[in-house]
Amino acid sequence: MKLHLFNISDFKVDGGAMFGVIPKVLWSRAYPADDKNLINLALRSLIVETDGHVILVDTGWGNKQSEKFFRYAYLQGGEGLTEGLANRGYSPEDITDVFLTHLHADHCGGGLKRNEHGDGIKTTFPKAKYHVSRAQWECAVQNNIREEDSYPPENILPMKESGQLNLIEKEAELFSGFSFRMCYGHTPGLMIPVIKYGNKTIVYTGDLIPTLAHIPLIWNMSYDIESLKTIVEKEKILKEALENNYILVFQHDEKYECCTLAMTDKGIRAHERFAFESI
Ligand SMILES: [Zn+2]
């Protein structure tokens, strides 16, 4: 198995929205905000090469939409999606599987792009299957006023029209050493990859634990549809990770890529923090 992690792009979100009910005096110590109350987030994608598959986990925002669409995303830095892949020796044609944790715009937008004439949308990875949970797919196509801005139809529907979509029903080992947990608190059918790498287990925590600062059980995003479910789901994976010394990998933390866990008098917290390369 080969693994790579790269940052597609940084972006910014409101710090209050990112930490829900936690007062700013507390969260801003753990994760500093700028003078507009914005915090900087990374957007890391994972490449997993195993058993003849080259799997890309999440695809970033993409660039299909207008400047207006991106005006509050403040995109900056990072390697870019196809550039980040190229820097590690992969072309878009090499990707056999795109695994989308969920369909919020910052996670799936890069999987589809405008065609050469600019009059249609096509898949960025022409030979890949696009894996999405059925629960998430149904949520995204039915849409709802609460998540409306997160599901622009041009990010979603062409995936099905391409014939490349694979809907996943339940938890499984999808590829050799690559399984995932199905979660419902952030959004229905959020899939969290759990990867066996030699004698180590890596959890790509996605939007379940977006940054190291989100390890405490009630430090959750106000984007979550059902906070109480997020708490239960986080507690389960954190306990398992603590007991088995799993490595957590953060998709959105601007500073920390990975950590292990330790039990403290306040509950489970980050222990060692380190770069993905050192795994
Ligand atoms: Zn999300």
PDB file of C-alpha atoms and ligand atoms in Angstrom:
ATOM      1  CA  MET A   1       0.000   0.000   0.000  1.00  0.00           C
ATOM      2  CA  LYS A   2       1.125   3.544  -0.803  1.00  0.00           C
ATOM      3  CA  LEU A   3      -0.326   6.642   0.857  1.00  0.00           C
ATOM      4  CA  HIS A   4      -0.046  10.347   0.085  1.00  0.00           C
ATOM      5  CA  LEU A   5      -1.669  13.364   1.694  1.00  0.00           C
ATOM      6  CA  PHE A   6      -1.750  16.805   0.067  1.00  0.00           C
ATOM      7  CA  ASN A   7      -3.488  20.118   0.628  1.00  0.00           C
ATOM      8  CA  ILE A   8      -5.594  21.199  -2.362  1.00  0.00           C
ATOM      9  CA  SER A   9      -6.220  24.697  -1.049  1.00  0.00           C
ATOM     10  CA  ASP A  10      -6.703  26.682   2.121  1.00  0.00           C
ATOM     11  CA  PHE A  11     -10.022  28.433   2.659  1.00  0.00           C
ATOM     12  CA  LYS A  12     -11.715  30.394   5.415  1.00  0.00           C
ATOM     13  CA  VAL A  13     -14.896  30.010   7.374  1.00  0.00           C
ATOM     14  CA  ASP A  14     -16.491  31.845  10.258  1.00  0.00           C
ATOM     15  CA  GLY A  15     -14.837  30.618  13.456  1.00  0.00           C
ATOM     16  CA  GLY A  16     -18.098  30.701  15.399  1.00  0.00           C
ATOM     17  CA  ALA A  17     -19.804  28.471  12.828  1.00  0.00           C
ATOM     18  CA  MET A  18     -16.912  26.057  13.027  1.00  0.00           C
ATOM     19  CA  PHE A  19     -17.146  25.664  16.833  1.00  0.00           C
ATOM     20  CA  GLY A  20     -20.913  25.743  17.424  1.00  0.00           C
ATOM     21  CA  VAL A  21     -21.867  26.455  21.037  1.00  0.00           C
ATOM     22  CA  ILE A  22     -18.282  26.909  22.282  1.00  0.00           C
ATOM     23  CA  PRO A  23     -17.613  30.532  23.362  1.00  0.00           C
ATOM     24  CA  LYS A  24     -15.058  32.426  21.297  1.00  0.00           C
ATOM     25  CA  VAL A  25     -12.843  33.066  24.325  1.00  0.00           C
ATOM     26  CA  LEU A  26     -12.258  29.324  24.421  1.00  0.00           C
ATOM     27  CA  TRP A  27     -12.106  28.249  20.766  1.00  0.00           C
ATOM     28  CA  SER A  28      -9.993  31.225  19.663  1.00  0.00           C
ATOM     29  CA  ARG A  29      -7.231  30.072  22.016  1.00  0.00           C
ATOM     30  CA  ALA A  30      -7.211  26.668  20.352  1.00  0.00           C
ATOM     31  CA  TYR A  31      -7.681  27.960  16.822  1.00  0.00           C
ATOM     32  CA  PRO A  32      -6.959  31.658  16.209  1.00  0.00           C
ATOM     33  CA  ALA A  33      -9.308  33.847  14.142  1.00  0.00           C
ATOM     34  CA  ASP A  34      -8.565  36.960  12.078  1.00  0.00           C
ATOM     35  CA  ASP A  35     -10.181  40.392  12.500  1.00  0.00           C
ATOM     36  CA  LYS A  36     -13.247  39.234  10.536  1.00  0.00           C
ATOM     37  CA  ASN A  37     -13.657  36.257  12.879  1.00  0.00           C
ATOM     38  CA  LEU A  38     -12.551  33.926  10.076  1.00  0.00           C
ATOM     39  CA  ILE A  39     -10.357  30.901  10.629  1.00  0.00           C
ATOM     40  CA  ASN A  40      -8.104  29.319   8.049  1.00  0.00           C
ATOM     41  CA  LEU A  41      -8.773  25.691   7.092  1.00  0.00           C
ATOM     42  CA  ALA A  42      -6.790  23.272   4.958  1.00  0.00           C
ATOM     43  CA  LEU A  43      -8.410  20.925   2.461  1.00  0.00           C
ATOM     44  CA  ARG A  44      -6.336  17.755   2.460  1.00  0.00           C
ATOM     45  CA  SER A  45      -7.007  14.879   0.130  1.00  0.00           C
ATOM     46  CA  LEU A  46      -5.699  11.385   0.629  1.00  0.00           C
ATOM     47  CA  ILE A  47      -4.405   9.089  -2.108  1.00  0.00           C
ATOM     48  CA  VAL A  48      -4.432   5.381  -1.315  1.00  0.00           C
ATOM     49  CA  GLU A  49      -2.808   2.946  -3.698  1.00  0.00           C
ATOM     50  CA  THR A  50      -3.772  -0.624  -2.874  1.00  0.00           C
ATOM     51  CA  ASP A  51      -4.362  -3.870  -4.750  1.00  0.00           C
ATOM     52  CA  GLY A  52      -4.385  -2.294  -8.235  1.00  0.00           C
ATOM     53  CA  HIS A  53      -6.610   0.629  -7.188  1.00  0.00           C
ATOM     54  CA  VAL A  54      -5.623   4.279  -6.958  1.00  0.00           C
ATOM     55  CA  ILE A  55      -8.193   5.827  -4.639  1.00  0.00           C
ATOM     56  CA  LEU A  56      -8.596   9.572  -4.180  1.00  0.00           C
ATOM     57  CA  VAL A  57     -10.446  10.589  -1.013  1.00  0.00           C
ATOM     58  CA  ASP A  58     -12.325  13.897  -1.561  1.00  0.00           C
ATOM     59  CA  THR A  59     -11.669  16.395  -4.321  1.00  0.00           C
ATOM     60  CA  GLY A  60     -11.864  19.913  -2.859  1.00  0.00           C
ATOM     61  CA  TRP A  61     -13.996  22.818  -4.117  1.00  0.00           C
ATOM     62  CA  GLY A  62     -13.142  22.548  -7.834  1.00  0.00           C
ATOM     63  CA  ASN A  63     -13.485  25.622 -10.046  1.00  0.00           C
ATOM     64  CA  LYS A  64     -16.767  25.276 -11.942  1.00  0.00           C
ATOM     65  CA  GLN A  65     -18.665  28.067 -10.258  1.00  0.00           C
ATOM     66  CA  SER A  66     -18.482  31.842 -10.515  1.00  0.00           C
ATOM     67  CA  GLU A  67     -16.392  34.219  -8.457  1.00  0.00           C
ATOM     68  CA  LYS A  68     -19.586  35.102  -6.642  1.00  0.00           C
ATOM     69  CA  PHE A  69     -19.986  31.498  -5.492  1.00  0.00           C
ATOM     70  CA  PHE A  70     -16.459  31.524  -4.034  1.00  0.00           C
ATOM     71  CA  ARG A  71     -16.499  35.048  -2.603  1.00  0.00           C
ATOM     72  CA  TYR A  72     -16.810  33.864   1.014  1.00  0.00           C
ATOM     73  CA  ALA A  73     -14.436  30.900   0.629  1.00  0.00           C
ATOM     74  CA  TYR A  74     -11.232  33.020   0.427  1.00  0.00           C
ATOM     75  CA  LEU A  75      -9.363  30.276  -1.427  1.00  0.00           C
ATOM     76  CA  GLN A  76      -5.600  30.602  -1.211  1.00  0.00           C
ATOM     77  CA  GLY A  77      -2.442  28.499  -1.161  1.00  0.00           C
ATOM     78  CA  GLY A  78      -2.323  24.727  -1.444  1.00  0.00           C
ATOM     79  CA  GLU A  79      -1.137  22.639  -4.378  1.00  0.00           C
ATOM     80  CA  GLY A  80      -4.355  22.440  -6.402  1.00  0.00           C
ATOM     81  CA  LEU A  81      -6.114  19.174  -7.183  1.00  0.00           C
ATOM     82  CA  THR A  82      -4.592  17.938 -10.467  1.00  0.00           C
ATOM     83  CA  GLU A  83      -1.293  19.649  -9.614  1.00  0.00           C
ATOM     84  CA  GLY A  84      -1.138  17.911  -6.228  1.00  0.00           C
ATOM     85  CA  LEU A  85      -1.764  14.569  -7.934  1.00  0.00           C
ATOM     86  CA  ALA A  86       0.837  15.324 -10.637  1.00  0.00           C
ATOM     87  CA  ASN A  87       3.384  16.246  -7.959  1.00  0.00           C
ATOM     88  CA  ARG A  88       3.043  12.660  -6.721  1.00  0.00           C
ATOM     89  CA  GLY A  89       3.173  11.079 -10.161  1.00  0.00           C
ATOM     90  CA  TYR A  90      -0.560  10.602 -10.865  1.00  0.00           C
ATOM     91  CA  SER A  91      -2.568  11.849 -13.839  1.00  0.00           C
ATOM     92  CA  PRO A  92      -6.389  12.162 -13.626  1.00  0.00           C
ATOM     93  CA  GLU A  93      -6.607   8.993 -15.798  1.00  0.00           C
ATOM     94  CA  ASP A  94      -4.656   7.042 -13.157  1.00  0.00           C
ATOM     95  CA  ILE A  95      -7.387   7.455 -10.546  1.00  0.00           C
ATOM     96  CA  THR A  96      -9.542   4.304 -10.455  1.00  0.00           C
ATOM     97  CA  ASP A  97     -11.759   5.331  -7.547  1.00  0.00           C
ATOM     98  CA  VAL A  98     -12.953   8.644  -6.147  1.00  0.00           C
ATOM     99  CA  PHE A  99     -14.188   8.135  -2.608  1.00  0.00           C
ATOM    100  CA  LEU A 100     -16.342  11.070  -1.497  1.00  0.00           C
ATOM    101  CA  THR A 101     -16.806  11.302   2.265  1.00  0.00           C
ATOM    102  CA  HIS A 102     -19.934  13.378   1.508  1.00  0.00           C
ATOM    103  CA  LEU A 103     -21.214  15.865  -1.046  1.00  0.00           C
ATOM    104  CA  HIS A 104     -20.753  19.250   0.662  1.00  0.00           C
ATOM    105  CA  ALA A 105     -19.150  21.582  -1.895  1.00  0.00           C
ATOM    106  CA  ASP A 106     -15.664  21.689  -0.341  1.00  0.00           C
ATOM    107  CA  HIS A 107     -15.441  17.878  -0.466  1.00  0.00           C
ATOM    108  CA  CYS A 108     -16.774  16.918  -3.897  1.00  0.00           C
ATOM    109  CA  GLY A 109     -16.640  19.992  -6.185  1.00  0.00           C
ATOM    110  CA  GLY A 110     -13.314  19.066  -7.807  1.00  0.00           C
ATOM    111  CA  GLY A 111     -14.647  15.716  -9.033  1.00  0.00           C
ATOM    112  CA  LEU A 112     -16.526  17.469 -11.850  1.00  0.00           C
ATOM    113  CA  LYS A 113     -15.305  20.222 -14.163  1.00  0.00           C
ATOM    114  CA  ARG A 114     -16.451  22.281 -17.146  1.00  0.00           C
ATOM    115  CA  ASN A 115     -15.832  20.674 -20.526  1.00  0.00           C
ATOM    116  CA  GLU A 116     -13.508  22.221 -23.141  1.00  0.00           C
ATOM    117  CA  HIS A 117     -16.324  24.285 -24.714  1.00  0.00           C
ATOM    118  CA  GLY A 118     -17.554  25.520 -21.349  1.00  0.00           C
ATOM    119  CA  ASP A 119     -21.117  24.422 -22.142  1.00  0.00           C
ATOM    120  CA  GLY A 120     -21.312  21.283 -20.044  1.00  0.00           C
ATOM    121  CA  ILE A 121     -19.879  19.440 -17.062  1.00  0.00           C
ATOM    122  CA  LYS A 122     -17.783  16.287 -17.116  1.00  0.00           C
ATOM    123  CA  THR A 123     -15.930  14.121 -14.641  1.00  0.00           C
ATOM    124  CA  THR A 124     -12.378  15.188 -13.776  1.00  0.00           C
ATOM    125  CA  PHE A 125     -11.360  11.529 -13.433  1.00  0.00           C
ATOM    126  CA  PRO A 126     -12.644   9.794 -16.594  1.00  0.00           C
ATOM    127  CA  LYS A 127     -11.777   6.224 -15.594  1.00  0.00           C
ATOM    128  CA  ALA A 128     -12.797   6.381 -11.934  1.00  0.00           C
ATOM    129  CA  LYS A 129     -15.807   5.050 -10.132  1.00  0.00           C
ATOM    130  CA  TYR A 130     -17.272   7.737  -7.890  1.00  0.00           C
ATOM    131  CA  HIS A 131     -18.247   6.234  -4.527  1.00  0.00           C
ATOM    132  CA  VAL A 132     -20.912   8.058  -2.481  1.00  0.00           C
ATOM    133  CA  SER A 133     -23.161   6.665   0.245  1.00  0.00           C
ATOM    134  CA  ARG A 134     -26.781   6.224  -0.813  1.00  0.00           C
ATOM    135  CA  ALA A 135     -27.917   8.114   2.316  1.00  0.00           C
ATOM    136  CA  GLN A 136     -25.773  11.121   1.349  1.00  0.00           C
ATOM    137  CA  TRP A 137     -26.781  10.968  -2.302  1.00  0.00           C
ATOM    138  CA  GLU A 138     -30.474  11.010  -1.442  1.00  0.00           C
ATOM    139  CA  CYS A 139     -29.959  13.860   0.975  1.00  0.00           C
ATOM    140  CA  ALA A 140     -28.088  15.899  -1.654  1.00  0.00           C
ATOM    141  CA  VAL A 141     -30.531  15.368  -4.531  1.00  0.00           C
ATOM    142  CA  GLN A 142     -33.635  15.921  -2.412  1.00  0.00           C
ATOM    143  CA  ASN A 143     -31.910  18.931  -0.926  1.00  0.00           C
ATOM    144  CA  ASN A 144     -33.153  20.830   2.094  1.00  0.00           C
ATOM    145  CA  ILE A 145     -33.191  24.488   2.998  1.00  0.00           C
ATOM    146  CA  ARG A 146     -30.612  23.953   5.761  1.00  0.00           C
ATOM    147  CA  GLU A 147     -27.883  22.511   3.497  1.00  0.00           C
ATOM    148  CA  GLU A 148     -29.029  24.141   0.237  1.00  0.00           C
ATOM    149  CA  ASP A 149     -25.877  26.217  -0.268  1.00  0.00           C
ATOM    150  CA  SER A 150     -23.719  23.113   0.191  1.00  0.00           C
ATOM    151  CA  TYR A 151     -25.284  21.138  -2.670  1.00  0.00           C
ATOM    152  CA  PRO A 152     -25.185  23.100  -5.942  1.00  0.00           C
ATOM    153  CA  PRO A 153     -26.696  20.688  -8.506  1.00  0.00           C
ATOM    154  CA  GLU A 154     -23.735  21.047 -10.908  1.00  0.00           C
ATOM    155  CA  ASN A 155     -21.543  19.417  -8.206  1.00  0.00           C
ATOM    156  CA  ILE A 156     -23.828  16.406  -7.916  1.00  0.00           C
ATOM    157  CA  LEU A 157     -26.052  15.416 -10.847  1.00  0.00           C
ATOM    158  CA  PRO A 158     -23.403  15.038 -13.619  1.00  0.00           C
ATOM    159  CA  MET A 159     -21.786  12.298 -11.502  1.00  0.00           C
ATOM    160  CA  LYS A 160     -24.809  10.114 -12.112  1.00  0.00           C
ATOM    161  CA  GLU A 161     -25.213  11.177 -15.759  1.00  0.00           C
ATOM    162  CA  SER A 162     -21.608  10.084 -16.427  1.00  0.00           C
ATOM    163  CA  GLY A 163     -22.456   6.511 -15.435  1.00  0.00           C
ATOM    164  CA  GLN A 164     -19.499   6.533 -13.031  1.00  0.00           C
ATOM    165  CA  LEU A 165     -21.483   6.776  -9.788  1.00  0.00           C
ATOM    166  CA  ASN A 166     -21.473   3.882  -7.305  1.00  0.00           C
ATOM    167  CA  LEU A 167     -23.868   4.201  -4.390  1.00  0.00           C
ATOM    168  CA  ILE A 168     -22.749   2.533  -1.177  1.00  0.00           C
ATOM    169  CA  GLU A 169     -25.356   1.050   1.135  1.00  0.00           C
ATOM    170  CA  LYS A 170     -23.439   0.101   4.260  1.00  0.00           C
ATOM    171  CA  GLU A 171     -20.064  -0.124   6.008  1.00  0.00           C
ATOM    172  CA  ALA A 172     -17.606  -2.480   4.311  1.00  0.00           C
ATOM    173  CA  GLU A 173     -13.971  -3.098   3.439  1.00  0.00           C
ATOM    174  CA  LEU A 174     -14.269  -1.481   0.035  1.00  0.00           C
ATOM    175  CA  PHE A 175     -10.655  -2.146  -1.030  1.00  0.00           C
ATOM    176  CA  SER A 176      -7.886  -4.208   0.516  1.00  0.00           C
ATOM    177  CA  GLY A 177      -7.060  -2.469   3.834  1.00  0.00           C
ATOM    178  CA  PHE A 178      -9.539   0.351   3.140  1.00  0.00           C
ATOM    179  CA  SER A 179     -12.792   0.339   5.080  1.00  0.00           C
ATOM    180  CA  PHE A 180     -14.971   3.183   6.366  1.00  0.00           C
ATOM    181  CA  ARG A 181     -17.449   4.144   9.070  1.00  0.00           C
ATOM    182  CA  MET A 182     -20.859   5.488   8.197  1.00  0.00           C
ATOM    183  CA  CYS A 183     -21.931   8.547  10.232  1.00  0.00           C
ATOM    184  CA  TYR A 184     -25.109  10.643  10.327  1.00  0.00           C
ATOM    185  CA  GLY A 185     -24.542  13.627  12.639  1.00  0.00           C
ATOM    186  CA  HIS A 186     -22.672  16.011  10.334  1.00  0.00           C
ATOM    187  CA  THR A 187     -24.870  14.940   7.419  1.00  0.00           C
ATOM    188  CA  PRO A 188     -26.545  11.586   6.645  1.00  0.00           C
ATOM    189  CA  GLY A 189     -24.152   9.007   5.192  1.00  0.00           C
ATOM    190  CA  LEU A 190     -20.829  10.749   5.940  1.00  0.00           C
ATOM    191  CA  MET A 191     -18.181   8.065   5.277  1.00  0.00           C
ATOM    192  CA  ILE A 192     -14.986   8.143   7.371  1.00  0.00           C
ATOM    193  CA  PRO A 193     -12.115   6.059   5.907  1.00  0.00           C
ATOM    194  CA  VAL A 194     -10.239   3.695   8.234  1.00  0.00           C
ATOM    195  CA  ILE A 195      -7.062   2.394   6.623  1.00  0.00           C
ATOM    196  CA  LYS A 196      -4.792  -0.457   7.673  1.00  0.00           C
ATOM    197  CA  TYR A 197      -1.249   0.521   6.778  1.00  0.00           C
ATOM    198  CA  GLY A 198       1.254  -2.115   7.868  1.00  0.00           C
ATOM    199  CA  ASN A 199       0.727  -2.477  11.619  1.00  0.00           C
ATOM    200  CA  LYS A 200      -0.850   0.993  11.861  1.00  0.00           C
ATOM    201  CA  THR A 201      -4.456   2.112  11.529  1.00  0.00           C
ATOM    202  CA  ILE A 202      -5.208   5.532  10.126  1.00  0.00           C
ATOM    203  CA  VAL A 203      -8.553   7.308  10.495  1.00  0.00           C
ATOM    204  CA  TYR A 204      -9.202  10.106   7.992  1.00  0.00           C
ATOM    205  CA  THR A 205     -11.567  12.026  10.238  1.00  0.00           C
ATOM    206  CA  GLY A 206     -13.093  14.280   7.545  1.00  0.00           C
ATOM    207  CA  ASP A 207     -15.926  16.437   8.844  1.00  0.00           C
ATOM    208  CA  LEU A 208     -16.503  14.219  11.887  1.00  0.00           C
ATOM    209  CA  ILE A 209     -13.397  15.708  13.605  1.00  0.00           C
ATOM    210  CA  PRO A 210     -12.317  18.416  11.159  1.00  0.00           C
ATOM    211  CA  THR A 211      -9.389  19.770  13.212  1.00  0.00           C
ATOM    212  CA  LEU A 212      -7.412  18.729  16.271  1.00  0.00           C
ATOM    213  CA  ALA A 213      -9.348  21.374  18.216  1.00  0.00           C
ATOM    214  CA  HIS A 214     -12.550  19.378  17.532  1.00  0.00           C
ATOM    215  CA  ILE A 215     -11.484  16.343  19.589  1.00  0.00           C
ATOM    216  CA  PRO A 216     -13.408  17.382  22.762  1.00  0.00           C
ATOM    217  CA  LEU A 217     -16.870  15.808  22.471  1.00  0.00           C
ATOM    218  CA  ILE A 218     -18.924  19.017  22.450  1.00  0.00           C
ATOM    219  CA  TRP A 219     -16.563  21.054  20.263  1.00  0.00           C
ATOM    220  CA  ASN A 220     -18.590  20.562  17.111  1.00  0.00           C
ATOM    221  CA  MET A 221     -19.476  22.535  14.009  1.00  0.00           C
ATOM    222  CA  SER A 222     -22.810  24.316  13.811  1.00  0.00           C
ATOM    223  CA  TYR A 223     -22.944  22.919  10.256  1.00  0.00           C
ATOM    224  CA  ASP A 224     -23.772  19.521  11.792  1.00  0.00           C
ATOM    225  CA  ILE A 225     -27.367  18.527  11.097  1.00  0.00           C
ATOM    226  CA  GLU A 226     -27.701  16.467  14.273  1.00  0.00           C
ATOM    227  CA  SER A 227     -25.184  17.446  16.953  1.00  0.00           C
ATOM    228  CA  LEU A 228     -26.195  14.719  19.384  1.00  0.00           C
ATOM    229  CA  LYS A 229     -25.439  12.064  16.792  1.00  0.00           C
ATOM    230  CA  THR A 230     -22.056  13.675  16.081  1.00  0.00           C
ATOM    231  CA  ILE A 231     -21.202  13.410  19.786  1.00  0.00           C
ATOM    232  CA  VAL A 232     -22.088   9.692  19.909  1.00  0.00           C
ATOM    233  CA  GLU A 233     -20.225   8.951  16.666  1.00  0.00           C
ATOM    234  CA  LYS A 234     -17.144  10.893  17.748  1.00  0.00           C
ATOM    235  CA  GLU A 235     -17.073   9.229  21.144  1.00  0.00           C
ATOM    236  CA  LYS A 236     -17.201   5.782  19.558  1.00  0.00           C
ATOM    237  CA  ILE A 237     -14.353   6.368  17.129  1.00  0.00           C
ATOM    238  CA  LEU A 238     -12.230   8.261  19.693  1.00  0.00           C
ATOM    239  CA  LYS A 239     -12.529   5.427  22.231  1.00  0.00           C
ATOM    240  CA  GLU A 240     -11.633   2.836  19.632  1.00  0.00           C
ATOM    241  CA  ALA A 241      -8.736   4.983  18.408  1.00  0.00           C
ATOM    242  CA  LEU A 242      -7.427   5.481  21.957  1.00  0.00           C
ATOM    243  CA  GLU A 243      -7.633   1.781  22.822  1.00  0.00           C
ATOM    244  CA  ASN A 244      -5.883   0.677  19.629  1.00  0.00           C
ATOM    245  CA  ASN A 245      -3.483   3.593  19.195  1.00  0.00           C
ATOM    246  CA  TYR A 246      -4.926   4.658  15.844  1.00  0.00           C
ATOM    247  CA  ILE A 247      -3.582   7.707  14.043  1.00  0.00           C
ATOM    248  CA  LEU A 248      -6.078  10.490  13.298  1.00  0.00           C
ATOM    249  CA  VAL A 249      -5.548  12.448  10.067  1.00  0.00           C
ATOM    250  CA  PHE A 250      -7.206  15.861   9.831  1.00  0.00           C
ATOM    251  CA  GLN A 251      -8.641  17.091   6.562  1.00  0.00           C
ATOM    252  CA  HIS A 252      -9.183  20.697   7.655  1.00  0.00           C
ATOM    253  CA  ASP A 253      -6.622  21.545  10.365  1.00  0.00           C
ATOM    254  CA  GLU A 254      -4.337  24.282   9.024  1.00  0.00           C
ATOM    255  CA  LYS A 255      -1.517  23.305  11.375  1.00  0.00           C
ATOM    256  CA  TYR A 256      -1.785  19.655  12.403  1.00  0.00           C
ATOM    257  CA  GLU A 257      -1.920  16.779   9.930  1.00  0.00           C
ATOM    258  CA  CYS A 258      -1.974  13.862  12.372  1.00  0.00           C
ATOM    259  CA  CYS A 259      -2.124  12.924  16.025  1.00  0.00           C
ATOM    260  CA  THR A 260      -2.469  10.012  18.392  1.00  0.00           C
ATOM    261  CA  LEU A 261      -4.704  10.158  21.473  1.00  0.00           C
ATOM    262  CA  ALA A 262      -4.308   9.984  25.243  1.00  0.00           C
ATOM    263  CA  MET A 263      -6.773   9.895  28.149  1.00  0.00           C
ATOM    264  CA  THR A 264      -6.593  12.996  30.358  1.00  0.00           C
ATOM    265  CA  ASP A 265      -8.655  14.151  33.341  1.00  0.00           C
ATOM    266  CA  LYS A 266     -10.783  16.133  30.848  1.00  0.00           C
ATOM    267  CA  GLY A 267     -11.402  13.167  28.562  1.00  0.00           C
ATOM    268  CA  ILE A 268      -9.716  11.966  25.381  1.00  0.00           C
ATOM    269  CA  ARG A 269      -7.328  14.530  23.940  1.00  0.00           C
ATOM    270  CA  ALA A 270      -4.542  14.758  21.333  1.00  0.00           C
ATOM    271  CA  HIS A 271      -1.276  13.172  22.393  1.00  0.00           C
ATOM    272  CA  GLU A 272       1.562  13.236  19.833  1.00  0.00           C
ATOM    273  CA  ARG A 273       1.150  15.588  16.886  1.00  0.00           C
ATOM    274  CA  PHE A 274       3.115  14.864  13.725  1.00  0.00           C
ATOM    275  CA  ALA A 275       3.307  15.210   9.958  1.00  0.00           C
ATOM    276  CA  PHE A 276       1.730  12.577   7.708  1.00  0.00           C
ATOM    277  CA  GLU A 277       5.107  11.879   6.089  1.00  0.00           C
ATOM    278  CA  SER A 278       6.455  10.464   9.339  1.00  0.00           C
ATOM    279  CA  ILE A 279       3.825   7.676   9.559  1.00  0.00           C
TER     280      ILE A 279
HETATM  281 ZN    ZN B   1     -19.254  18.875   5.369  1.00  0.00          ZN
END
